[in-house]
mmCIF file of C-alpha atoms in Angstrom:
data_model
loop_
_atom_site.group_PDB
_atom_site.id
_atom_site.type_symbol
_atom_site.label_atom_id
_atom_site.label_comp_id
_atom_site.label_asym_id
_atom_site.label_seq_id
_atom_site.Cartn_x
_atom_site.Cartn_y
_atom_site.Cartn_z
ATOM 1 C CA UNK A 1 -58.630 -93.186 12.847
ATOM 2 C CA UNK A 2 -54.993 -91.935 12.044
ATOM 3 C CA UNK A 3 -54.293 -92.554 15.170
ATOM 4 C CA UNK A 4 -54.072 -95.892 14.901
ATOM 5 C CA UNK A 5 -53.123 -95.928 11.440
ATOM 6 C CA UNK A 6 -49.652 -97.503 12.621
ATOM 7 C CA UNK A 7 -51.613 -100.818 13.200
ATOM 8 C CA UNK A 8 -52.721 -100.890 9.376
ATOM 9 C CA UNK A 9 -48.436 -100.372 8.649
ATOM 10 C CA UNK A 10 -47.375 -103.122 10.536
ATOM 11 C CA UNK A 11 -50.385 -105.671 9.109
ATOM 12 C CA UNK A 12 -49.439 -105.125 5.608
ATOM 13 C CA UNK A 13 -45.406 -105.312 6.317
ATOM 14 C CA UNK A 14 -46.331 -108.778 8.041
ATOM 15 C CA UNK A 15 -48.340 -109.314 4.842
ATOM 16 C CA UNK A 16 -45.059 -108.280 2.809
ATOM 17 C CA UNK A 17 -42.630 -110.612 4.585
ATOM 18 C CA UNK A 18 -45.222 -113.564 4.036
ATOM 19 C CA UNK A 19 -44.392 -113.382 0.536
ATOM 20 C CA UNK A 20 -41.423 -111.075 -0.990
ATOM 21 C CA UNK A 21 -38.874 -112.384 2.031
ATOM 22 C CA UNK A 22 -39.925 -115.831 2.902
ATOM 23 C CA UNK A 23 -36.868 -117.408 1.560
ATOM 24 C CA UNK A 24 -34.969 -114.321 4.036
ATOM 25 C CA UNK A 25 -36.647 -115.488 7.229
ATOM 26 C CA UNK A 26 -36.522 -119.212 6.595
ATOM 27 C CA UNK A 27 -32.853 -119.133 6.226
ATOM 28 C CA UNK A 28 -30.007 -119.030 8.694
ATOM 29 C CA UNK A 29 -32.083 -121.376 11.433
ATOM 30 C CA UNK A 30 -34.683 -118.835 11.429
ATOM 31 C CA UNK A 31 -32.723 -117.004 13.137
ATOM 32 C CA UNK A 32 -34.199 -113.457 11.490
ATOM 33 C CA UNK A 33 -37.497 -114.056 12.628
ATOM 34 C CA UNK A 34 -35.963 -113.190 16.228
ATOM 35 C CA UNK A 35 -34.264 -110.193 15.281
ATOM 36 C CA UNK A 36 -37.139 -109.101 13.183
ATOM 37 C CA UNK A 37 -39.367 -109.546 16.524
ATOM 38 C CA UNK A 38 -36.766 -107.709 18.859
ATOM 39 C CA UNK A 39 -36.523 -104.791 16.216
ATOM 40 C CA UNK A 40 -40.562 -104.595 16.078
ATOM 41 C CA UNK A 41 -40.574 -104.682 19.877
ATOM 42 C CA UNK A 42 -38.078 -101.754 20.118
ATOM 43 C CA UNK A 43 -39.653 -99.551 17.591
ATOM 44 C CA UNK A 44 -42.845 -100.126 18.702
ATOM 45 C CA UNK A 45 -41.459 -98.911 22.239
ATOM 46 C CA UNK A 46 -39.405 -95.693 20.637
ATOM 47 C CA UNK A 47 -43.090 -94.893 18.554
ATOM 48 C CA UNK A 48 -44.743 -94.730 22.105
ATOM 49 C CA UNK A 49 -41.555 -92.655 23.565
ATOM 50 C CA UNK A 50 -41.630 -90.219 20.574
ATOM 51 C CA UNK A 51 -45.721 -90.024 21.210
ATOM 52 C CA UNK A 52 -44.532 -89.155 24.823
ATOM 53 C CA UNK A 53 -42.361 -86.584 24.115
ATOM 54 C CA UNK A 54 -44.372 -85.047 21.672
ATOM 55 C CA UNK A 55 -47.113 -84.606 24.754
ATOM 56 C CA UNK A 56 -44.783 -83.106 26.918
ATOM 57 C CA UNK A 57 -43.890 -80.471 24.280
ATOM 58 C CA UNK A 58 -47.373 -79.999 23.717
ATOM 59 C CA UNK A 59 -48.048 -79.285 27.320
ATOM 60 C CA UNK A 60 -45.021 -77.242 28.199
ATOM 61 C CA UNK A 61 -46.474 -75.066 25.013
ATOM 62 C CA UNK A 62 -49.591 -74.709 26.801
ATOM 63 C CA UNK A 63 -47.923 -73.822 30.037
ATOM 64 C CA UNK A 64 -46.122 -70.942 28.087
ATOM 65 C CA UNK A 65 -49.366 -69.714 26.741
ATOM 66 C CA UNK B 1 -35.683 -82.425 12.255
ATOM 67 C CA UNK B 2 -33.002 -79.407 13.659
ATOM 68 C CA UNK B 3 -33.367 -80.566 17.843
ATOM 69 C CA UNK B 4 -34.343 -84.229 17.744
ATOM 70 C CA UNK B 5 -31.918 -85.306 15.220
ATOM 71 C CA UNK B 6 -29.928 -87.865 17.922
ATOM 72 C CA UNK B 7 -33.481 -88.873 19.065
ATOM 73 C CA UNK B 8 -33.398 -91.040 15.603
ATOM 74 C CA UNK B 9 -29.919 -91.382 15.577
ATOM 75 C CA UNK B 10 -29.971 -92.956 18.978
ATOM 76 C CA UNK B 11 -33.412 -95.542 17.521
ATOM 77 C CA UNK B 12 -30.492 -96.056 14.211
ATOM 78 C CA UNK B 13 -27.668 -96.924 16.588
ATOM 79 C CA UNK B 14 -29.502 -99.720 18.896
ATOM 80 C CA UNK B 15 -31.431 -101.152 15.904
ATOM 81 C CA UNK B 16 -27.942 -101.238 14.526
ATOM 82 C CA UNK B 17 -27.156 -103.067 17.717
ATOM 83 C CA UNK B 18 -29.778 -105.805 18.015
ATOM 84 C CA UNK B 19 -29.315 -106.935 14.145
ATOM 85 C CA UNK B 20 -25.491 -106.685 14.319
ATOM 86 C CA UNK B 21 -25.481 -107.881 17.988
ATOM 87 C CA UNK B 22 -27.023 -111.333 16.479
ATOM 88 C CA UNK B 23 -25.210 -111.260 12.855
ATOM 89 C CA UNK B 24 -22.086 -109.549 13.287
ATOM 90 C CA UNK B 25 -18.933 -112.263 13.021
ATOM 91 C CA UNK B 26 -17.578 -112.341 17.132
ATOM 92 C CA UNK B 27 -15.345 -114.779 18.943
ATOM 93 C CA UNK B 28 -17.880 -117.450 19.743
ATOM 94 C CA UNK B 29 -15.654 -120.309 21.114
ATOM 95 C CA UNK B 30 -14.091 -118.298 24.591
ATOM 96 C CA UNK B 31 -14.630 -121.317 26.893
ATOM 97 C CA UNK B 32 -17.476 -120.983 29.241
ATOM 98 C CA UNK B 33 -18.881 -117.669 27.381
ATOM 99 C CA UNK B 34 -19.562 -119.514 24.139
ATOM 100 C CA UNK B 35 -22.493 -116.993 22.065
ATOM 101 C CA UNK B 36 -22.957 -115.077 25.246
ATOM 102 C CA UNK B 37 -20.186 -112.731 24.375
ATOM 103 C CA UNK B 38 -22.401 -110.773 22.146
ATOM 104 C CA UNK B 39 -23.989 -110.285 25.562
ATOM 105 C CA UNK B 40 -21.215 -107.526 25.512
ATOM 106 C CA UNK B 41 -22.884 -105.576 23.292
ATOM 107 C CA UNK B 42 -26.468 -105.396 25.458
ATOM 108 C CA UNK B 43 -25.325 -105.598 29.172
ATOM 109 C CA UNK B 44 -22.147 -103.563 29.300
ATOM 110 C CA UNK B 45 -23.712 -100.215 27.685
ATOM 111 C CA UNK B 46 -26.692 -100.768 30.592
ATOM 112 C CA UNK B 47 -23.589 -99.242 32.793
ATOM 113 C CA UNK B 48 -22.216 -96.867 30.322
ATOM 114 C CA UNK B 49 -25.444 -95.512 30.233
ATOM 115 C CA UNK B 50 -25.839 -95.241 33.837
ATOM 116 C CA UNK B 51 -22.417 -93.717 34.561
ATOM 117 C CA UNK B 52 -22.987 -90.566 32.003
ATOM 118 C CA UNK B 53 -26.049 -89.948 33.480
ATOM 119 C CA UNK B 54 -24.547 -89.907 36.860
ATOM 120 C CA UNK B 55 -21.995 -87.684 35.409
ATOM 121 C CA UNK B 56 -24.564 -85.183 33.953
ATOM 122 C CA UNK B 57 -26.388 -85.340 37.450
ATOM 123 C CA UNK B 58 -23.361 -84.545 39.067
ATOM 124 C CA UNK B 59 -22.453 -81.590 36.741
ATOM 125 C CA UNK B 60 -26.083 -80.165 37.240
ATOM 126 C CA UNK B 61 -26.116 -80.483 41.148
ATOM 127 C CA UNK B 62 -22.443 -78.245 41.224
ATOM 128 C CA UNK B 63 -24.740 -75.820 38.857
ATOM 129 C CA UNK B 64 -27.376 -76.094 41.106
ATOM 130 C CA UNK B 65 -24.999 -75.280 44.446
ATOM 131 C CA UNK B 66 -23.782 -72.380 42.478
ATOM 132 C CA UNK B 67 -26.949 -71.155 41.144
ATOM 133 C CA UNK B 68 -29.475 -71.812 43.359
ATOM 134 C CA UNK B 69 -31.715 -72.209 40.354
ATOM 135 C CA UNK B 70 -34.507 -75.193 40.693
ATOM 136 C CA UNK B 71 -34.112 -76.116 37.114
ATOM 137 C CA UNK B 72 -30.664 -77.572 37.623
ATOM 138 C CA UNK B 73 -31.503 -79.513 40.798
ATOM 139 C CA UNK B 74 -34.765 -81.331 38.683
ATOM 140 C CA UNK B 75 -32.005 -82.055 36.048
ATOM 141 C CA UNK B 76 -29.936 -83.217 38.389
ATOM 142 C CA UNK B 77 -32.370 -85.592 40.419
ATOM 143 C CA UNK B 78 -34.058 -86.587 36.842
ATOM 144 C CA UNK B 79 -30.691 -87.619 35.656
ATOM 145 C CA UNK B 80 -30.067 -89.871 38.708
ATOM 146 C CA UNK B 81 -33.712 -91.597 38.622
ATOM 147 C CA UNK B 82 -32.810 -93.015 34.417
ATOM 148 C CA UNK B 83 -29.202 -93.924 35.946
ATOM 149 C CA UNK B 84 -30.898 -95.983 38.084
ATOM 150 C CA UNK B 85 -33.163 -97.813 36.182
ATOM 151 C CA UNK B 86 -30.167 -98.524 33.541
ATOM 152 C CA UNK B 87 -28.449 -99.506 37.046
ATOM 153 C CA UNK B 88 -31.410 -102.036 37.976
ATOM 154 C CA UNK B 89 -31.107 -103.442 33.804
ATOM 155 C CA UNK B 90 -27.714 -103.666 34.415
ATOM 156 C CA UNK B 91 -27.849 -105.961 37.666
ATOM 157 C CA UNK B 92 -30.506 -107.995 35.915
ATOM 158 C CA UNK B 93 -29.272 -108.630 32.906
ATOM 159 C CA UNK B 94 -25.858 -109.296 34.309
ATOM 160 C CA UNK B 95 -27.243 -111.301 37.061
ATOM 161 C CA UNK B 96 -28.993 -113.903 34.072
ATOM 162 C CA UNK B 97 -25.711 -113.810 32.442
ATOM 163 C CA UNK B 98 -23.712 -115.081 35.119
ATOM 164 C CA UNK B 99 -26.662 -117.857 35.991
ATOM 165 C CA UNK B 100 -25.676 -119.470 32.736
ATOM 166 C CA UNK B 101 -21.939 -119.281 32.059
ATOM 167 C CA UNK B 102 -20.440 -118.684 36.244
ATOM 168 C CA UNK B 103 -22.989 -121.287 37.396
ATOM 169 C CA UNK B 104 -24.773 -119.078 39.737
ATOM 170 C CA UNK B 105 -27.198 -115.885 39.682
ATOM 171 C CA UNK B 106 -24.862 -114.150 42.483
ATOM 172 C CA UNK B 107 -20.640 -114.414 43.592
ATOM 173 C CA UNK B 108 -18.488 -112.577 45.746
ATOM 174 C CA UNK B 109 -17.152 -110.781 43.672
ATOM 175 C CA UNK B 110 -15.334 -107.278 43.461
ATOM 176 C CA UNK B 111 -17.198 -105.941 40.683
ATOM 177 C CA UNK B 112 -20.564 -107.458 41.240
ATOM 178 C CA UNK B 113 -21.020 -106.230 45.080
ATOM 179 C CA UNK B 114 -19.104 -103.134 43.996
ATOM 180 C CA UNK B 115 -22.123 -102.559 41.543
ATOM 181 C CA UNK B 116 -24.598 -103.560 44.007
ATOM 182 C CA UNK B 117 -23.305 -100.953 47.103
ATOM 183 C CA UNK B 118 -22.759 -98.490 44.179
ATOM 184 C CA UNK B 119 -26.742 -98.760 43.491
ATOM 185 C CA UNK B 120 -27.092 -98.137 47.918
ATOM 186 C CA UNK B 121 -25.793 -94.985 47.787
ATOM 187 C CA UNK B 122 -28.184 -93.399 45.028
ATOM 188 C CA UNK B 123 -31.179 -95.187 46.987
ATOM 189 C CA UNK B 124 -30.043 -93.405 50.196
ATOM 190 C CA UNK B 125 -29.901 -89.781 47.459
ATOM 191 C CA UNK B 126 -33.622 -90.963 47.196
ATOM 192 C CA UNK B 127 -34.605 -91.210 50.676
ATOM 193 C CA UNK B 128 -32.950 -87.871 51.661
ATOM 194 C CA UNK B 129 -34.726 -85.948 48.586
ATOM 195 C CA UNK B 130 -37.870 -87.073 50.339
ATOM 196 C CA UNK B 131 -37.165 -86.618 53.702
ATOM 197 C CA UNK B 132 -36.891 -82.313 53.279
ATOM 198 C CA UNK B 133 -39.752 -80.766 52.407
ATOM 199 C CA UNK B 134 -38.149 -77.082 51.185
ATOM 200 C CA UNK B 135 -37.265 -77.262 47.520
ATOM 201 C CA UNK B 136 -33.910 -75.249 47.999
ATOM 202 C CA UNK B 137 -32.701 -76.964 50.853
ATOM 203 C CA UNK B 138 -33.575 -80.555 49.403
ATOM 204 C CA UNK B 139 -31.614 -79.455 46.297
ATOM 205 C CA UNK B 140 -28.737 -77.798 48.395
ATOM 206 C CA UNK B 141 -28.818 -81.057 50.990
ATOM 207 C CA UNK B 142 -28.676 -83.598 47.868
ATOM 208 C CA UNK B 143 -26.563 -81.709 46.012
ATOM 209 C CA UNK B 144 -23.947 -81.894 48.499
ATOM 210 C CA UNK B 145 -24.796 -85.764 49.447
ATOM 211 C CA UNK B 146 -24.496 -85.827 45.206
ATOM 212 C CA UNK B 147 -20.947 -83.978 45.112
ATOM 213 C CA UNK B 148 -19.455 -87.169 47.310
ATOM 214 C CA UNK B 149 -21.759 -90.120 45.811
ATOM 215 C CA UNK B 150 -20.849 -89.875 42.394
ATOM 216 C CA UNK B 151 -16.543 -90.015 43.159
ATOM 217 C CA UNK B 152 -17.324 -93.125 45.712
ATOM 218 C CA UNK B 153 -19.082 -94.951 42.957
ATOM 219 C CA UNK B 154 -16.680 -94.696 40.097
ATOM 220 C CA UNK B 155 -14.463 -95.598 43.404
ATOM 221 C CA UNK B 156 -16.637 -98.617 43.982
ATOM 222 C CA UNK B 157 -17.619 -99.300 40.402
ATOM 223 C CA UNK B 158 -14.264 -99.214 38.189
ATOM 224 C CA UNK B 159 -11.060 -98.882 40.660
ATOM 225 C CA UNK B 160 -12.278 -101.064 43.966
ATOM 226 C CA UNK B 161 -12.679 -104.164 41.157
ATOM 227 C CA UNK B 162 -9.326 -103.615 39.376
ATOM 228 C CA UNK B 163 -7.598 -103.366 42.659
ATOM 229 C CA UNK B 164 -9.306 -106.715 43.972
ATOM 230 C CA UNK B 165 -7.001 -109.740 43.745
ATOM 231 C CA UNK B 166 -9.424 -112.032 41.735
ATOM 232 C CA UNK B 167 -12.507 -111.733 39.871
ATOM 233 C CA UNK B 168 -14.719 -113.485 37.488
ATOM 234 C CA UNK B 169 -15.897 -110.531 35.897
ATOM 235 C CA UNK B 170 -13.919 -109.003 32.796
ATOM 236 C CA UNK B 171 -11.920 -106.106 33.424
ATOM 237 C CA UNK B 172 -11.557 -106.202 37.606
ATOM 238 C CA UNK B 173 -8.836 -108.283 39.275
ATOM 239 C CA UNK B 174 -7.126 -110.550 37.180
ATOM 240 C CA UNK B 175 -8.857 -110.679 34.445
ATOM 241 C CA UNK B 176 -8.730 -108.970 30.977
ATOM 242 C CA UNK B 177 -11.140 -107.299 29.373
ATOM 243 C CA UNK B 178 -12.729 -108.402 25.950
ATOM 244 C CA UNK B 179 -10.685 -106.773 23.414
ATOM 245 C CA UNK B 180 -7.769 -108.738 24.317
ATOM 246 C CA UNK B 181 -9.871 -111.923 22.513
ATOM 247 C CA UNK B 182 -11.550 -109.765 20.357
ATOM 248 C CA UNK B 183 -8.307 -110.283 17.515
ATOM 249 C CA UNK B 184 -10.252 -108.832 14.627
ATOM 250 C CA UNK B 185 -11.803 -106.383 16.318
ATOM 251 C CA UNK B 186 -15.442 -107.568 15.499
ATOM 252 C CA UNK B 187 -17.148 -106.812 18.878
ATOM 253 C CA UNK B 188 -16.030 -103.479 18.372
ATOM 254 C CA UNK B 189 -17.973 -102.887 15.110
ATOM 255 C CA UNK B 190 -21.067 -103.365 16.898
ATOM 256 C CA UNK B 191 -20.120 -102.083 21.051
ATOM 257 C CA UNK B 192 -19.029 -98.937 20.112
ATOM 258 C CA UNK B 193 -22.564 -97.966 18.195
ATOM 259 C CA UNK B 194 -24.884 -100.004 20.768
ATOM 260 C CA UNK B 195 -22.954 -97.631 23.642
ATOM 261 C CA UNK B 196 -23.172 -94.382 21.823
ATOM 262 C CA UNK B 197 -27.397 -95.753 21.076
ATOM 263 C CA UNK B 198 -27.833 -96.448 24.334
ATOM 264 C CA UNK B 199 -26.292 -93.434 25.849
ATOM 265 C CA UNK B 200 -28.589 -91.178 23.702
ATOM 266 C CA UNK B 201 -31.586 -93.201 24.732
ATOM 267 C CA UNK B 202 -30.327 -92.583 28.624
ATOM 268 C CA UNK B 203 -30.066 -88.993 28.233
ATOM 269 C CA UNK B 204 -33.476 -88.640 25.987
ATOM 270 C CA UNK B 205 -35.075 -90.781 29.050
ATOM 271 C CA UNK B 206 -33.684 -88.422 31.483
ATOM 272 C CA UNK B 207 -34.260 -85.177 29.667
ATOM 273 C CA UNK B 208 -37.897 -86.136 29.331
ATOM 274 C CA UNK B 209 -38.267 -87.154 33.154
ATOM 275 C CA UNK B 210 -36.452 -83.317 33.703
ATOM 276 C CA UNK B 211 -39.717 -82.120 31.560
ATOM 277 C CA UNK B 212 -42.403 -83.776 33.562
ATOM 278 C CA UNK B 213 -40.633 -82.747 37.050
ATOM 279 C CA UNK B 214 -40.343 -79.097 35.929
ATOM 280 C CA UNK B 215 -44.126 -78.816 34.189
ATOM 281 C CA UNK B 216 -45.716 -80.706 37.561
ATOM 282 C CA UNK B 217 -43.250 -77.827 39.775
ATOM 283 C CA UNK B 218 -44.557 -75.099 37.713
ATOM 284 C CA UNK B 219 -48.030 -76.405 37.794
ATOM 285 C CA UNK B 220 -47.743 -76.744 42.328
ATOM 286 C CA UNK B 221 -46.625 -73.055 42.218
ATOM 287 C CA UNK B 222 -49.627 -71.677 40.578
#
């Protein structure tokens, strides 16, 4: 289940924003809530790239082996 | 943390990018551009990207020539494959610009069909790595083919547009390039770290691609 324990991170920093930054993400034409999605979008992409390259490492430590 | 520190640094930089890309203070009112400058700071690095990694493929196919050594002719070919798809991002993201301040998706323009025969040549790279079946004389053949691509496009991509009479595109013809409206030098706050982000990403694309080419050669051989 640690695996997807990334899931339970994002849920409780949506939870977060919903009441610690509200005033944050209403402001400025909501303009935030864009930039918040792009950034979640991209880090969710560079989480899967890291994941990637960590699988390639693993294999070319097999390979040595 | 001591090999993949510009892994995160390159993440830092673009997230730096996005949020300063959308917040950052930049000359909004240049006639037909309006907001889309900050377009600058998401488009432009696409070819950035594209050209080091052309650069590093070019490096590693003179290594390769002089070495004979396969490693250096999957860098070189893995290198080429990322340039390309920062090449296709490029052209696409460039194309949707131009739809909505130039009027059009397309022109005739220096730069833009510059770009587009520059992206030809490394598609013809592609189908003469697949047409030769020996793995020292494809890396030899495309090597060589490499040694004149890469000159032709920087030819094609940066001097061919500057030498052009007129252009709508920044930088090529008559035109100037952004930082002569950029007075307070606000875009640059922002460019400079989304080009160095991008880069990094290019190369840690790239490096990984070299990787899975080398573990799947190793892996035929046995």
């Amino acid at each position: 289940m640690r695996k997807y324990s990334w899931i339970v991170m994002l849920v409780s920093l949506s939870a977060f924003a919903q009441t610690a930054t509200d005033d944050f993400f209403y402001s400025s034409g909501k303009i935030y809530v864009v930039i918040a999605v792009l950034v979640i979008i991209f880090v969710g992409l560079m989480l899967y790239l890291i994941r990637l390259d960590r699988k390639i490492t693993k294999l070319e430590k097999q390979n040595e082996a | 943390m001591r090999k993949y520190w510009w892994k995160i640094l390159s993440i830092l930089c673009i997230i730096y990018a996005i949020v300063g890309g959308f917040l950052m203070p930049a000359p909004d009112d240049v006639g037909i551009l309006a907001k889309t400058i900050r377009n600058l700071h998401f488009h432009v690095p696409m070819w950035f990207t594209m050209i080091i990694l052309l650069l590093t493929s070019y490096i590693y196919g003179i290594r390769f020539l002089a070495s004979s050594d396969l490693k250096h002719d999957s860098m070189s070919s893995s290198f080429i494959k990322i340039a390309m798809l920062f090449g296709l991002l490029g052209l696409a993201t460039g194309s949707f610009w131009a739809r909505f301040t130039w009027g059009t998706w397309w022109i005739e323009d220096a730069k833009l069909n510059g770009a587009a025969i520059g992206m030809m040549i490394y598609l013809a790279y592609y189908i003469l790595r697949n047409s030769i079946d020996d793995d020292i004389k494809k890396g030899k053949f495309t090597a060589v083919y490499n040694l004149f691509a890469f000159p032709i496009f920087i030819v094609l991509i940066i001097i061919y547009p500057r030498m052009a009479e007129t252009s709508l595109h920044p930088a090529s013809g008559d035109t100037v390039a952004f930082s002569s409206l950029d007075l307070d030098n606000n875009l640059r706050k922002v460019f400079y770290i989304a080009a160095i982000g991008w880069i990094l990403l290019g190369v840690w694309l790239s490096s990984l691609k070299y990787r899975l080419t080398e573990l799947m050669r190793i892996d035929e051989e046995i």
